[in-house]
Amino acid sequence: MKRSKKRIEPRKIYVKTKYRNIEKILAISSGKGGVGKSTISGFFSMYLAQKGYKVGLLDLDLYGPSCHLVLGANIKEYPKEEKGVVPPVAQGVYFMSSVFYTENRPLVVRGSGLNDAAIELLTITNWPDLDYLIIDMPPGLGDILLDVSELLPARFVVITNQSRISMESVNKLISYIKDQNLPFLGIVENMKMIEDNFIEMESKTQGIFYLGKVDFYPDIEKYYGNKREFSNSKLYEDISKIWEKLNGKI
Amino acid sequence: MHEWALAKSVIDAVINIEKEEELPSITEVVVGIGELQDIDIDIFKQAISDIKLNTPLNKARFVYKTIPAFLKCNNCGHKWPYKKSIEHLSEEERENIHFVPETAHIYIHCPVCGSMDFEMIEGRGVFIEEIKKAH
Ligand SMILES: Nc1ncnc2c1ncn2[C@@H]1O[C@H](COP(=O)(O)OP(=O)(O)OP(=O)(O)O)[C@@H](O)[C@H]1O
Ligand SMILES: [Mg+2]
Ligand SMILES: [Zn+2]
């Protein structure tokens, strides 16, 4: 009889095989904080759901989860269990977030704990057959970025503001994506306030696809959890234009 | 059940790490079940028996072993059994830890210095401890 007695942690292996078949995983990322990753992730998911796609949204920003606000999801109720946990539906979007299990209290953990929690969520969530899985990434370049690039066949959509300070950090993420040869769909310019083409030019010189812009809407919060208002908004039009460009690439 | 997803991760992992032609000769898989997640062992066993049916592991015996959970404070170095901390937890808090063990950091503090900064040094999650083959 042969035995192998090395302790094996099954979740990473499982996550790799489980998500291999979801072809369209979009990681909405930035490198820079506060540029609108969660806002775009949430509204983009709502947009796709309204177009009739089956969309999942996974909030992987475990230090500052916020997609539940954009979707207006009820976080008081536990997701139901069936062969894992079933993501509840908000605004037509299948939604999973750590907030269901933290009572919205702060999760103060070191990097390894962050990875463990993220991998747990990826393991236990029983997604339906999705057309798209949107992942709201945390700011910065670290633990979660590494997990997503190592475990999932995610394609990156990078969000920036039109400021040079924003682009300074965003460029670091872009270098990483290029260095690791990760699938890269392009860059979105969010909260655009002045007419200029700095980001567009910057994209050109770097050979990155410019996916378009979302203007700054001071009243954007009125669209949170409100698909009717959202679908009649200029914000919706901006997102729809981005979608047209993106769709050509995927 | 959420146990079902963990059971599926164990079976899929065994199938992925072993060579395909070796799978039918696996006679036994020892599964370590960390105490921290408070897994319902009967549901877990049932899930394993259901899932393995349609796989090359259908003849393998699954054996279960509980792994006690220990926490260690990163601030003062104190090490303590998780059991000691759960007495203070509400049902909902235990439920949260059951789903995502890291939420323990929200509810548990080091009994010596009060820090939230501890490691789960043992007994977090489900493991494949041993794989035995017939030849
Ligand atoms: N197009 C926009 N118009 C107006 N306000 C916006 C727009 N996009 C985002 N915001 C606002 O900017 C702030 C930051 O947005 P958001 O939280 O989505 O950014 P983030 O990149 O996810 O931040 P973090 O890095 O903290 O996760 C929020 O208050 C949000 O409402
Ligand atoms: Mg965010
Ligand atoms: Zn301590």
Coordinates of C-alpha atoms and ligand atoms in Angstrom, one line a residue:
Chain A
M1 CA 0.0 0.0 0.0
K2 CA 1.2 3.5 -0.9
R3 CA 0.4 6.5 1.2
S4 CA 1.0 10.2 0.7
K5 CA 0.8 12.1 4.0
K6 CA 1.3 15.7 3.0
R7 CA -1.4 18.0 4.2
I8 CA -3.2 19.5 1.3
E9 CA -5.5 22.6 1.4
P10 CA -8.1 21.9 -1.2
R11 CA -9.7 25.3 -1.8
K12 CA -7.2 26.9 -4.1
I13 CA -7.1 23.8 -6.4
Y14 CA -10.9 23.8 -6.3
V15 CA -11.3 27.5 -7.1
K16 CA -9.0 27.2 -10.1
T17 CA -11.1 24.4 -11.6
K18 CA -14.5 25.8 -10.6
Y19 CA -13.9 29.2 -12.3
R20 CA -12.0 27.9 -15.3
N21 CA -15.3 27.7 -17.2
I22 CA -16.6 31.1 -16.5
E23 CA -15.3 32.7 -19.6
K24 CA -16.1 36.3 -18.8
I25 CA -14.7 37.3 -15.5
L26 CA -14.0 41.1 -15.4
A27 CA -11.8 42.4 -12.6
I28 CA -12.6 46.1 -12.1
S29 CA -9.4 47.3 -10.7
S30 CA -7.2 50.4 -10.4
G31 CA -4.2 50.5 -8.2
K32 CA -5.5 53.8 -7.0
G33 CA -8.2 54.1 -4.3
G34 CA -11.4 56.1 -4.5
V35 CA -11.5 56.4 -8.3
G36 CA -14.9 54.6 -8.7
K37 CA -14.2 50.9 -8.9
S38 CA -17.1 50.0 -6.8
T39 CA -19.4 52.5 -8.4
I40 CA -18.6 51.3 -11.9
S41 CA -18.7 47.6 -10.8
G42 CA -22.2 48.1 -9.4
F43 CA -23.7 50.1 -12.2
F44 CA -22.0 48.0 -14.9
S45 CA -23.5 44.9 -13.3
M46 CA -26.9 46.6 -13.2
Y47 CA -26.5 47.6 -16.8
L48 CA -25.7 44.1 -18.0
A49 CA -28.6 42.6 -16.0
Q50 CA -30.9 45.1 -17.7
K51 CA -29.6 44.0 -21.1
G52 CA -30.8 40.5 -20.2
Y53 CA -27.5 38.9 -19.2
K54 CA -27.0 36.7 -16.2
V55 CA -24.6 38.7 -14.1
G56 CA -22.7 38.0 -10.9
L57 CA -21.0 40.7 -8.8
L58 CA -18.4 39.7 -6.3
D59 CA -17.1 42.3 -3.9
L60 CA -13.6 41.4 -3.0
D61 CA -12.8 44.6 -1.2
L62 CA -12.9 43.0 2.2
Y63 CA -11.5 46.0 4.1
G64 CA -14.0 48.4 2.5
P65 CA -16.9 46.5 0.9
S66 CA -19.3 48.9 -0.8
C67 CA -21.0 47.3 -3.7
H68 CA -24.1 46.5 -1.5
L69 CA -24.8 50.2 -1.4
V70 CA -24.6 50.7 -5.2
L71 CA -27.0 47.7 -5.6
G72 CA -29.1 48.6 -2.6
A73 CA -28.8 45.0 -1.4
N74 CA -30.3 43.9 1.9
I75 CA -27.3 42.7 3.9
K76 CA -29.3 41.7 7.0
E77 CA -30.4 38.4 5.5
Y78 CA -28.1 35.5 5.2
P79 CA -27.7 34.1 1.7
K80 CA -29.6 30.9 1.3
E81 CA -27.7 27.6 1.3
E82 CA -27.9 25.1 -1.5
K83 CA -24.8 23.2 -2.5
G84 CA -22.9 26.2 -1.1
V85 CA -24.3 29.6 -0.5
V86 CA -26.6 31.1 -3.1
P87 CA -25.9 34.7 -4.0
P88 CA -29.0 36.8 -3.3
V89 CA -30.3 38.9 -6.2
A90 CA -30.3 42.7 -6.1
Q91 CA -31.3 44.8 -9.0
G92 CA -31.2 41.7 -11.1
V93 CA -27.6 41.0 -10.2
Y94 CA -26.4 37.8 -8.3
F95 CA -24.4 39.4 -5.5
M96 CA -21.8 38.1 -3.0
S97 CA -19.9 40.1 -0.5
S98 CA -18.2 39.6 2.9
V99 CA -20.7 42.0 4.4
F100 CA -23.3 39.2 4.7
Y101 CA -21.0 37.7 7.3
T102 CA -19.4 40.6 9.0
E103 CA -22.6 42.4 10.2
N104 CA -20.9 45.4 8.4
R105 CA -18.3 45.5 11.2
P106 CA -14.6 46.1 10.4
L107 CA -12.5 43.1 9.5
V108 CA -9.0 43.9 10.7
V109 CA -6.8 41.1 9.5
R110 CA -3.3 40.6 8.0
G111 CA -2.8 39.8 4.4
S112 CA -3.0 36.0 4.9
G113 CA -6.3 36.3 6.6
L114 CA -7.5 38.5 3.7
N115 CA -6.5 35.8 1.2
D116 CA -8.2 33.1 3.3
A117 CA -11.5 35.0 3.5
A118 CA -11.5 35.8 -0.2
I119 CA -10.7 32.2 -1.1
E120 CA -13.5 31.1 1.2
L121 CA -16.0 33.3 -0.5
L122 CA -14.9 32.0 -3.9
T123 CA -15.2 28.4 -2.7
I124 CA -18.6 28.5 -1.0
T125 CA -20.5 30.7 -3.5
N126 CA -22.6 28.6 -5.7
W127 CA -23.0 30.9 -8.8
P128 CA -25.7 30.1 -11.3
D129 CA -24.5 29.7 -15.0
L130 CA -23.3 33.2 -15.5
D131 CA -22.7 35.2 -18.6
Y132 CA -20.5 37.6 -16.7
L133 CA -18.9 37.7 -13.3
I134 CA -17.8 41.2 -12.3
I135 CA -15.3 41.5 -9.5
D136 CA -14.9 44.7 -7.5
M137 CA -11.2 44.8 -6.6
P138 CA -9.8 46.5 -3.6
P139 CA -7.5 49.5 -4.1
G140 CA -3.7 48.9 -4.2
L141 CA -1.5 46.2 -5.4
G142 CA -1.4 43.3 -3.0
D143 CA -2.9 40.1 -1.6
I144 CA -6.2 40.1 -3.5
L145 CA -4.7 41.2 -6.8
L146 CA -2.3 38.2 -6.5
D147 CA -5.1 35.7 -5.7
V148 CA -7.3 37.0 -8.6
S149 CA -4.5 36.8 -11.1
E150 CA -3.3 33.4 -9.9
L151 CA -6.6 31.6 -9.4
L152 CA -9.1 33.1 -11.8
P153 CA -9.2 33.6 -15.6
A154 CA -10.0 37.2 -15.0
R155 CA -9.7 40.0 -17.6
F156 CA -8.7 43.4 -16.2
V157 CA -10.6 46.6 -16.7
V158 CA -8.7 49.5 -15.1
I159 CA -10.4 52.5 -13.7
T160 CA -8.7 55.9 -13.4
N161 CA -9.5 59.5 -12.8
Q162 CA -8.3 62.1 -15.2
S163 CA -5.7 63.4 -12.7
R164 CA -2.0 62.7 -13.1
I165 CA -1.8 61.6 -9.5
S166 CA -4.4 58.9 -10.2
M167 CA -2.6 57.8 -13.4
E168 CA 0.7 57.6 -11.5
S169 CA -0.6 54.6 -9.4
V170 CA -2.7 53.2 -12.1
N171 CA 0.4 52.9 -14.3
K172 CA 1.9 50.6 -11.7
L173 CA -1.0 48.2 -11.9
I174 CA -0.8 48.4 -15.7
S175 CA 2.9 47.5 -15.6
Y176 CA 2.1 44.5 -13.4
I177 CA -0.7 43.3 -15.8
K178 CA 1.6 43.6 -18.7
D179 CA 4.6 42.0 -17.0
Q180 CA 2.4 39.0 -16.0
N181 CA 0.8 38.8 -19.4
L182 CA -2.7 39.0 -17.9
P183 CA -5.7 39.6 -20.1
F184 CA -6.2 43.3 -20.2
L185 CA -9.3 44.9 -21.7
G186 CA -8.6 48.5 -21.3
I187 CA -9.0 51.7 -19.3
V188 CA -12.0 53.7 -18.2
E189 CA -11.8 57.3 -17.2
N190 CA -14.2 58.0 -14.4
M191 CA -15.5 61.2 -12.8
K192 CA -14.6 63.3 -15.8
M193 CA -15.0 67.0 -15.0
I194 CA -13.0 68.9 -17.6
E195 CA -12.6 68.3 -21.3
D196 CA -9.1 67.1 -21.9
N197 CA -7.5 64.1 -23.5
F198 CA -4.7 63.4 -21.1
I199 CA -5.9 59.8 -20.3
E200 CA -6.7 59.1 -23.9
M201 CA -3.2 60.2 -25.0
E202 CA -1.6 58.4 -22.1
S203 CA -3.4 55.2 -23.2
K204 CA -2.2 55.7 -26.8
T205 CA 1.4 56.1 -25.8
Q206 CA 1.2 53.0 -23.7
G207 CA -0.6 51.0 -26.3
I208 CA -3.6 50.5 -24.0
F209 CA -7.2 50.4 -25.2
Y210 CA -9.2 53.4 -24.1
L211 CA -12.7 52.2 -23.2
G212 CA -14.3 55.6 -22.7
K213 CA -15.3 57.9 -19.9
V214 CA -17.9 58.3 -17.2
D215 CA -18.7 62.0 -16.3
F216 CA -18.8 63.3 -12.8
Y217 CA -22.4 63.2 -11.6
P218 CA -22.9 65.0 -8.3
D219 CA -26.3 63.3 -7.8
I220 CA -25.0 59.8 -8.6
E221 CA -26.3 58.4 -5.3
K222 CA -29.9 58.7 -6.4
Y223 CA -29.3 55.8 -8.8
Y224 CA -28.1 53.4 -6.0
G225 CA -30.4 50.5 -5.9
N226 CA -32.7 52.1 -8.4
K227 CA -32.6 50.5 -11.8
R228 CA -35.5 52.6 -13.2
E229 CA -33.8 56.0 -12.5
F230 CA -30.5 54.6 -13.6
S231 CA -31.8 53.4 -16.9
N232 CA -33.0 56.9 -17.8
S233 CA -29.8 58.6 -16.8
K234 CA -26.8 60.0 -18.6
L235 CA -24.7 57.7 -16.5
Y236 CA -26.5 54.8 -18.2
E237 CA -25.6 56.2 -21.5
D238 CA -21.9 56.6 -20.6
I239 CA -21.8 53.0 -19.4
S240 CA -23.6 51.8 -22.5
K241 CA -20.9 53.4 -24.7
I242 CA -18.2 51.7 -22.7
W243 CA -20.0 48.4 -23.0
E244 CA -20.1 48.8 -26.8
K245 CA -16.4 49.1 -26.9
L246 CA -15.8 46.4 -24.4
N247 CA -18.2 44.0 -26.1
G248 CA -16.1 44.3 -29.2
K249 CA -13.2 42.9 -27.3
I250 CA -14.8 40.0 -25.5
Chain B
M1 CA -25.6 23.4 2.2
H2 CA -22.4 25.2 2.6
E3 CA -20.7 21.9 3.8
W4 CA -21.5 20.6 0.3
A5 CA -19.2 23.2 -1.3
L6 CA -16.3 22.3 1.1
A7 CA -16.9 18.6 0.4
K8 CA -16.8 19.3 -3.3
S9 CA -13.5 21.1 -2.9
V10 CA -12.0 18.1 -1.2
I11 CA -13.1 15.7 -4.0
D12 CA -12.1 18.0 -6.8
A13 CA -8.8 18.6 -5.3
V14 CA -8.0 14.9 -4.9
I15 CA -9.0 14.4 -8.6
N16 CA -6.8 17.2 -9.7
I17 CA -3.7 16.4 -7.8
E18 CA -3.6 12.7 -8.5
K19 CA -2.9 11.3 -11.9
E20 CA -6.0 10.2 -13.7
E21 CA -5.0 6.5 -14.0
E22 CA -4.1 6.3 -10.3
L23 CA -7.5 7.5 -9.1
P24 CA -9.3 4.2 -9.1
S25 CA -6.6 2.7 -7.0
I26 CA -7.2 5.2 -4.2
T27 CA -8.6 3.2 -1.3
E28 CA -8.8 5.8 1.4
V29 CA -8.7 9.6 1.9
V30 CA -8.2 11.0 5.3
V31 CA -10.0 14.3 5.7
G32 CA -9.0 16.7 8.5
I33 CA -11.9 18.9 9.7
G34 CA -10.8 22.0 11.5
E35 CA -12.8 22.7 14.6
L36 CA -12.9 26.4 13.9
Q37 CA -15.5 26.3 11.2
D38 CA -17.9 24.1 13.3
I39 CA -18.7 22.0 10.3
D40 CA -21.8 19.7 10.5
I41 CA -19.9 16.4 10.1
D42 CA -23.0 14.4 9.2
I43 CA -24.0 16.7 6.4
F44 CA -20.3 16.8 5.3
K45 CA -20.1 13.0 5.2
Q46 CA -23.4 12.8 3.3
A47 CA -22.2 15.3 0.7
I48 CA -18.9 13.4 0.2
S49 CA -20.8 10.1 -0.4
D50 CA -23.2 11.9 -2.9
I51 CA -20.4 13.7 -4.8
K52 CA -18.0 10.8 -5.0
L53 CA -20.6 8.5 -6.7
N54 CA -20.0 9.9 -10.2
T55 CA -16.3 10.1 -9.9
P56 CA -13.4 7.7 -10.0
L57 CA -13.3 8.0 -6.2
N58 CA -16.6 6.1 -5.8
K59 CA -14.9 3.2 -4.2
A60 CA -12.6 5.1 -1.9
R61 CA -13.3 5.2 1.8
F62 CA -13.3 8.6 3.4
V63 CA -12.1 8.9 7.0
Y64 CA -12.6 12.0 9.1
K65 CA -10.4 13.5 11.7
T66 CA -11.2 16.5 13.8
I67 CA -8.4 19.1 14.1
P68 CA -8.6 21.2 17.3
A69 CA -8.2 24.9 16.6
F70 CA -5.6 27.1 18.2
L71 CA -5.1 30.8 18.0
K72 CA -1.9 32.7 18.6
C73 CA -1.6 36.4 19.4
N74 CA 0.7 38.4 17.1
N75 CA 1.0 41.1 19.7
C76 CA 1.9 39.3 22.9
G77 CA 2.6 35.7 21.7
H78 CA -0.1 34.1 23.8
K79 CA -1.5 30.8 22.4
W80 CA -4.9 29.5 23.3
P81 CA -7.5 27.0 22.2
Y82 CA -10.4 28.4 20.1
K83 CA -12.8 26.5 22.4
K84 CA -12.0 28.9 25.1
S85 CA -13.2 31.9 23.0
I86 CA -16.5 30.5 21.7
E87 CA -18.3 30.4 25.0
H88 CA -18.6 34.2 24.7
L89 CA -20.0 34.1 21.1
S90 CA -23.6 34.5 20.1
E91 CA -25.3 32.1 17.7
E92 CA -25.1 34.6 14.9
E93 CA -21.4 35.3 15.5
R94 CA -20.7 31.5 15.4
E95 CA -22.7 31.3 12.2
N96 CA -20.6 34.0 10.6
I97 CA -17.4 32.2 11.6
H98 CA -18.9 29.0 10.2
F99 CA -19.2 30.6 6.8
V100 CA -16.1 32.8 6.8
P101 CA -13.7 31.9 9.6
E102 CA -11.8 35.2 9.4
T103 CA -14.8 37.0 10.8
A104 CA -13.5 35.5 14.1
H105 CA -11.2 38.6 14.1
I106 CA -14.3 40.7 14.6
Y107 CA -15.6 38.9 17.7
I108 CA -12.5 37.4 19.4
H109 CA -9.7 39.2 21.2
C110 CA -6.6 37.8 22.7
P111 CA -7.5 36.9 26.3
V112 CA -4.3 38.3 27.6
C113 CA -3.7 41.6 25.8
G114 CA -7.0 42.2 24.1
S115 CA -5.5 42.4 20.6
M116 CA -7.5 41.4 17.5
D117 CA -4.3 40.6 15.7
F118 CA -4.0 36.8 16.1
E119 CA -3.2 33.9 13.7
M120 CA -5.3 30.8 13.3
I121 CA -2.3 28.5 13.7
E122 CA -4.3 25.2 13.6
G123 CA -7.8 24.0 12.8
R124 CA -8.9 26.5 10.2
G125 CA -10.7 24.8 7.2
V126 CA -10.8 21.4 5.7
F127 CA -7.7 19.5 4.6
I128 CA -6.7 16.4 2.8
E129 CA -4.5 14.7 5.4
E130 CA -3.6 11.5 3.7
I131 CA -4.3 9.6 0.4
K132 CA -3.8 5.8 0.5
K133 CA -3.6 3.6 -2.6
A134 CA -4.0 -0.2 -3.1
H135 CA -0.6 -0.7 -4.8
Ligands
LIG1 N1 -18.9 59.1 -12.0 C1 -19.1 59.6 -10.7 N2 -19.7 60.8 -10.5 C2 -19.8 61.2 -9.2 N3 -19.3 60.6 -8.1 C3 -18.7 59.4 -8.3 C4 -18.5 58.8 -9.6 N4 -17.9 57.7 -9.5 C5 -17.6 57.5 -8.2 N5 -18.1 58.5 -7.5 C6 -18.0 58.7 -6.0 O1 -16.7 58.7 -5.7 C7 -16.5 58.1 -4.4 C8 -15.5 56.9 -4.6 O2 -16.2 55.9 -5.4 P1 -16.0 54.4 -5.2 O3 -16.2 54.0 -3.8 O4 -16.8 53.7 -6.2 O5 -14.4 54.2 -5.5 P2 -13.5 53.0 -5.3 O6 -12.4 53.1 -6.3 O7 -14.3 51.7 -5.3 O8 -12.9 53.3 -3.9 P3 -12.0 52.3 -3.0 O9 -10.6 52.3 -3.6 O10 -12.1 52.9 -1.6 O11 -12.6 50.9 -3.1 C9 -17.8 57.7 -4.0 O12 -18.3 58.6 -3.1 C10 -18.7 57.6 -5.2 O13 -20.0 57.9 -5.0
MG2 MG -14.3 50.3 -3.8
ZN3 ZN -2.1 39.1 23.1

